[in-house]
Amino acid sequence: YIPHIVLGKGPPGGAWHSMEGSMLTISFGDWMELPGLSFKEWAASKRRNRKSDRVMPEEIACYYKHYVKVMGLQKNFRDNVYITSVSRLYREKDDEGRSHQNEDISTERLEMEDGQKSLIKRNWEVRGYQRATDGSHVPFCLFAENVALATGTFDSPGRLQVEGEDFPFVLHSMSDFGAAISKGK
C-alpha cells in the first residue's frame, strides 16, 4: 500500500463519465485495467454479453468506480475538488551546495496502520478548494512528497493559469495535438 490521495472534479473514472454514451472504444487494452481486477472478469460478473473487445465509456467509468470500492480506496478519493496551485517547497543549501529540506515545514512523522512511524518528506504544497453541496468553497492546503498532475483531455481541458499557457504552441486538447502532429508542427 502506498499512502496517497486522489483529488478530482468528479468520481473515480474521470473523463469516462462525461463521454458520449453511444461511443465505443476502439478496443479494450490491458493498459486500461487496474491491478487485481481484470476488466473481462468484472464485465462477466455483470452478465454483459461481450461480442467484441469494444466497450462503452459508461462501462469503463463503472469499472473504475467499482475498483475503488472493491479495493477499499474510498478514503483516498475526494471529488468536487479544484486545485488552484501546486508549489515546490523552499529548499536550503548547505556550505557544500547540497540541497536540504527545511525540517520545520517539510517533514513529519506519519503513523502507519501497523503502528510504526515513518518519516514523510513534504516536498510539495497543494492548494485548492472543495465545492460543498451548498455551492460554497472550502479551501485546503496539503503537503506531499510526490505529486502527479492529470489536467484533463476529453471533457474539459485543464487550464493552469500559468505564464505561457496561451502561446500558440501550447495545446489543450488531444484533437488539437493530433492535428498539429499531422501538419508537422
mmCIF file of C-alpha atoms in Angstrom:
data_model
loop_
_atom_site.group_PDB
_atom_site.id
_atom_site.type_symbol
_atom_site.label_atom_id
_atom_site.label_comp_id
_atom_site.label_asym_id
_atom_site.label_seq_id
_atom_site.Cartn_x
_atom_site.Cartn_y
_atom_site.Cartn_z
ATOM 1 C CA TYR A 1 0.000 0.000 0.000
ATOM 2 C CA ILE A 2 1.266 3.464 -0.911
ATOM 3 C CA PRO A 3 -0.252 6.332 1.112
ATOM 4 C CA HIS A 4 -1.968 8.617 -1.400
ATOM 5 C CA ILE A 5 -4.933 10.854 -2.065
ATOM 6 C CA VAL A 6 -6.691 11.444 -5.377
ATOM 7 C CA LEU A 7 -8.283 14.858 -5.851
ATOM 8 C CA GLY A 8 -10.657 15.433 -8.748
ATOM 9 C CA LYS A 9 -13.655 17.297 -10.072
ATOM 10 C CA GLY A 10 -15.702 14.112 -10.374
ATOM 11 C CA PRO A 11 -15.832 10.487 -9.237
ATOM 12 C CA PRO A 12 -13.167 7.830 -9.952
ATOM 13 C CA GLY A 13 -13.075 7.213 -13.688
ATOM 14 C CA GLY A 14 -12.517 10.843 -14.633
ATOM 15 C CA ALA A 15 -13.419 11.780 -18.196
ATOM 16 C CA TRP A 16 -15.009 8.375 -18.882
ATOM 17 C CA HIS A 17 -18.084 9.665 -17.007
ATOM 18 C CA SER A 18 -18.657 12.539 -19.437
ATOM 19 C CA MET A 19 -18.015 10.882 -22.809
ATOM 20 C CA GLU A 20 -20.781 10.327 -25.342
ATOM 21 C CA GLY A 21 -22.757 7.250 -24.270
ATOM 22 C CA SER A 22 -23.113 5.608 -27.679
ATOM 23 C CA MET A 23 -19.397 5.848 -28.415
ATOM 24 C CA LEU A 24 -17.307 2.651 -28.250
ATOM 25 C CA THR A 25 -13.619 2.247 -27.537
ATOM 26 C CA ILE A 26 -11.502 1.006 -30.451
ATOM 27 C CA SER A 27 -10.569 -1.910 -28.212
ATOM 28 C CA PHE A 28 -10.204 -2.533 -24.527
ATOM 29 C CA GLY A 29 -6.493 -2.844 -23.942
ATOM 30 C CA ASP A 30 -4.702 -4.189 -20.894
ATOM 31 C CA TRP A 31 -3.383 -0.654 -20.314
ATOM 32 C CA MET A 32 -6.871 0.322 -19.113
ATOM 33 C CA GLU A 33 -7.033 -2.414 -16.472
ATOM 34 C CA LEU A 34 -6.075 -1.918 -12.861
ATOM 35 C CA PRO A 35 -4.052 -4.422 -10.800
ATOM 36 C CA GLY A 36 -6.028 -7.141 -9.087
ATOM 37 C CA LEU A 37 -9.279 -6.773 -11.052
ATOM 38 C CA SER A 38 -9.433 -7.821 -14.685
ATOM 39 C CA PHE A 39 -11.952 -5.852 -16.746
ATOM 40 C CA LYS A 40 -13.031 -9.017 -18.587
ATOM 41 C CA GLU A 41 -13.767 -10.817 -15.311
ATOM 42 C CA TRP A 42 -15.553 -7.755 -13.943
ATOM 43 C CA ALA A 43 -17.671 -7.422 -17.130
ATOM 44 C CA ALA A 44 -18.513 -11.148 -16.994
ATOM 45 C CA SER A 45 -19.698 -10.735 -13.386
ATOM 46 C CA LYS A 46 -22.080 -8.037 -14.615
ATOM 47 C CA ARG A 47 -23.552 -10.592 -17.067
ATOM 48 C CA ARG A 48 -22.646 -8.413 -20.017
ATOM 49 C CA ASN A 49 -22.696 -10.267 -23.302
ATOM 50 C CA ARG A 50 -19.385 -9.163 -24.791
ATOM 51 C CA LYS A 51 -19.356 -9.813 -28.527
ATOM 52 C CA SER A 52 -16.194 -7.825 -29.103
ATOM 53 C CA ASP A 53 -13.442 -6.008 -27.257
ATOM 54 C CA ARG A 54 -15.180 -2.686 -27.846
ATOM 55 C CA VAL A 55 -16.796 -1.202 -24.749
ATOM 56 C CA MET A 56 -18.836 1.872 -23.900
ATOM 57 C CA PRO A 57 -17.404 4.704 -21.761
ATOM 58 C CA GLU A 58 -20.080 4.104 -19.120
ATOM 59 C CA GLU A 59 -18.763 0.561 -18.606
ATOM 60 C CA ILE A 60 -15.203 1.780 -18.127
ATOM 61 C CA ALA A 61 -16.348 4.501 -15.705
ATOM 62 C CA CYS A 62 -18.305 1.910 -13.685
ATOM 63 C CA TYR A 63 -15.302 -0.434 -13.664
ATOM 64 C CA TYR A 64 -13.043 2.291 -12.231
ATOM 65 C CA LYS A 65 -15.623 3.289 -9.578
ATOM 66 C CA HIS A 66 -16.114 -0.377 -8.671
ATOM 67 C CA TYR A 67 -12.344 -0.878 -8.414
ATOM 68 C CA VAL A 68 -12.025 1.909 -5.841
ATOM 69 C CA LYS A 69 -14.819 0.329 -3.781
ATOM 70 C CA VAL A 70 -13.566 -3.279 -4.036
ATOM 71 C CA MET A 71 -10.003 -2.302 -3.127
ATOM 72 C CA GLY A 72 -11.182 -0.227 -0.145
ATOM 73 C CA LEU A 73 -9.735 3.009 -1.508
ATOM 74 C CA GLN A 74 -12.763 5.286 -0.994
ATOM 75 C CA LYS A 75 -10.994 7.119 1.846
ATOM 76 C CA ASN A 76 -8.281 8.145 -0.658
ATOM 77 C CA PHE A 77 -10.640 9.814 -3.159
ATOM 78 C CA ARG A 78 -12.128 13.300 -2.943
ATOM 79 C CA ASP A 79 -14.424 14.685 -5.618
ATOM 80 C CA ASN A 80 -15.685 18.226 -6.244
ATOM 81 C CA VAL A 81 -12.087 19.327 -5.658
ATOM 82 C CA TYR A 82 -10.373 22.061 -7.649
ATOM 83 C CA ILE A 83 -6.607 22.603 -7.464
ATOM 84 C CA THR A 84 -5.528 26.243 -7.616
ATOM 85 C CA SER A 85 -1.767 25.863 -7.086
ATOM 86 C CA VAL A 86 1.000 23.309 -6.756
ATOM 87 C CA SER A 87 4.276 24.703 -5.430
ATOM 88 C CA ARG A 88 7.652 23.205 -4.652
ATOM 89 C CA LEU A 89 8.596 23.958 -1.057
ATOM 90 C CA TYR A 90 11.662 26.019 -0.199
ATOM 91 C CA ARG A 91 14.950 24.080 -0.002
ATOM 92 C CA GLU A 92 18.021 25.307 1.864
ATOM 93 C CA LYS A 93 21.579 24.729 0.617
ATOM 94 C CA ASP A 94 24.423 23.854 2.961
ATOM 95 C CA ASP A 95 28.031 25.084 2.728
ATOM 96 C CA GLU A 96 28.902 22.353 0.196
ATOM 97 C CA GLY A 97 25.985 23.306 -2.074
ATOM 98 C CA ARG A 98 23.834 20.278 -1.216
ATOM 99 C CA SER A 99 20.114 20.855 -1.039
ATOM 100 C CA HIS A 100 18.336 20.201 2.274
ATOM 101 C CA GLN A 101 14.694 20.405 3.196
ATOM 102 C CA ASN A 102 13.678 22.894 5.856
ATOM 103 C CA GLU A 103 12.836 20.279 8.510
ATOM 104 C CA ASP A 104 10.359 22.535 10.307
ATOM 105 C CA ILE A 105 7.880 22.736 7.435
ATOM 106 C CA SER A 106 8.642 19.897 5.062
ATOM 107 C CA THR A 107 8.791 16.670 7.080
ATOM 108 C CA GLU A 108 6.622 14.994 9.646
ATOM 109 C CA ARG A 109 6.244 11.608 11.245
ATOM 110 C CA LEU A 110 3.267 9.629 9.971
ATOM 111 C CA GLU A 111 1.900 6.739 11.968
ATOM 112 C CA MET A 112 1.243 3.792 9.670
ATOM 113 C CA GLU A 113 -1.649 1.340 10.122
ATOM 114 C CA ASP A 114 0.707 -1.185 11.789
ATOM 115 C CA GLY A 115 1.646 1.386 14.461
ATOM 116 C CA GLN A 116 5.134 2.061 13.098
ATOM 117 C CA LYS A 117 6.226 5.622 12.477
ATOM 118 C CA SER A 118 7.699 6.673 9.179
ATOM 119 C CA LEU A 119 9.408 9.935 8.182
ATOM 120 C CA ILE A 120 7.449 11.677 5.413
ATOM 121 C CA LYS A 121 9.120 14.335 3.258
ATOM 122 C CA ARG A 122 6.704 17.037 2.210
ATOM 123 C CA ASN A 123 8.256 18.482 -0.955
ATOM 124 C CA TRP A 124 5.081 19.970 -2.451
ATOM 125 C CA GLU A 125 2.314 22.266 -1.298
ATOM 126 C CA VAL A 126 -1.064 21.716 -2.976
ATOM 127 C CA ARG A 127 -3.754 24.353 -2.519
ATOM 128 C CA GLY A 128 -7.315 24.460 -3.724
ATOM 129 C CA TYR A 129 -10.912 24.225 -2.638
ATOM 130 C CA GLN A 130 -13.637 21.644 -2.377
ATOM 131 C CA ARG A 131 -17.086 22.669 -3.554
ATOM 132 C CA ALA A 132 -19.627 21.897 -0.820
ATOM 133 C CA THR A 133 -23.178 20.739 -1.542
ATOM 134 C CA ASP A 134 -24.453 24.271 -0.857
ATOM 135 C CA GLY A 135 -22.098 25.641 -3.557
ATOM 136 C CA SER A 136 -19.654 27.240 -1.146
ATOM 137 C CA HIS A 137 -15.901 26.736 -1.495
ATOM 138 C CA VAL A 138 -13.950 25.136 1.357
ATOM 139 C CA PRO A 139 -10.225 25.923 0.946
ATOM 140 C CA PHE A 140 -7.497 23.393 1.769
ATOM 141 C CA CYS A 141 -3.724 23.092 1.808
ATOM 142 C CA LEU A 142 -1.964 19.707 1.590
ATOM 143 C CA PHE A 143 1.702 18.769 1.673
ATOM 144 C CA ALA A 144 3.056 15.810 -0.305
ATOM 145 C CA GLU A 145 6.318 14.091 -1.096
ATOM 146 C CA ASN A 146 5.225 13.435 -4.701
ATOM 147 C CA VAL A 147 2.520 14.898 -6.944
ATOM 148 C CA ALA A 148 1.105 13.589 -10.226
ATOM 149 C CA LEU A 149 -0.986 16.045 -12.249
ATOM 150 C CA ALA A 150 -3.652 14.964 -14.715
ATOM 151 C CA THR A 151 -5.048 18.172 -16.140
ATOM 152 C CA GLY A 152 -7.822 16.835 -18.355
ATOM 153 C CA THR A 153 -8.131 15.982 -22.032
ATOM 154 C CA PHE A 154 -11.565 14.931 -23.234
ATOM 155 C CA ASP A 155 -14.244 16.536 -21.111
ATOM 156 C CA SER A 156 -12.676 19.875 -20.291
ATOM 157 C CA PRO A 157 -9.012 20.639 -20.856
ATOM 158 C CA GLY A 158 -7.472 21.911 -17.643
ATOM 159 C CA ARG A 159 -6.211 25.478 -17.613
ATOM 160 C CA LEU A 160 -3.480 26.123 -15.088
ATOM 161 C CA GLN A 161 -3.451 29.956 -15.344
ATOM 162 C CA VAL A 162 0.333 29.961 -15.759
ATOM 163 C CA GLU A 163 2.585 32.197 -17.823
ATOM 164 C CA GLY A 164 2.907 30.920 -21.397
ATOM 165 C CA GLU A 165 -0.266 28.844 -21.348
ATOM 166 C CA ASP A 166 -1.704 30.842 -24.245
ATOM 167 C CA PHE A 167 1.344 30.574 -26.522
ATOM 168 C CA PRO A 168 0.352 29.250 -29.964
ATOM 169 C CA PHE A 169 2.421 26.066 -29.498
ATOM 170 C CA VAL A 170 0.663 25.138 -26.210
ATOM 171 C CA LEU A 171 -2.293 22.847 -26.922
ATOM 172 C CA HIS A 172 -5.216 21.970 -24.662
ATOM 173 C CA SER A 173 -6.925 19.043 -26.369
ATOM 174 C CA MET A 174 -5.927 15.741 -27.902
ATOM 175 C CA SER A 175 -7.663 16.658 -31.165
ATOM 176 C CA ASP A 176 -5.586 19.879 -31.456
ATOM 177 C CA PHE A 177 -2.466 17.880 -30.620
ATOM 178 C CA GLY A 178 -3.277 15.256 -33.278
ATOM 179 C CA ALA A 179 -3.929 17.972 -35.877
ATOM 180 C CA ALA A 180 -0.604 19.679 -35.074
ATOM 181 C CA ILE A 181 1.252 16.361 -35.391
ATOM 182 C CA SER A 182 -0.396 15.535 -38.722
ATOM 183 C CA LYS A 183 0.579 19.007 -40.041
ATOM 184 C CA GLY A 184 4.160 18.502 -38.842
ATOM 185 C CA LYS A 185 4.020 21.410 -36.371
#
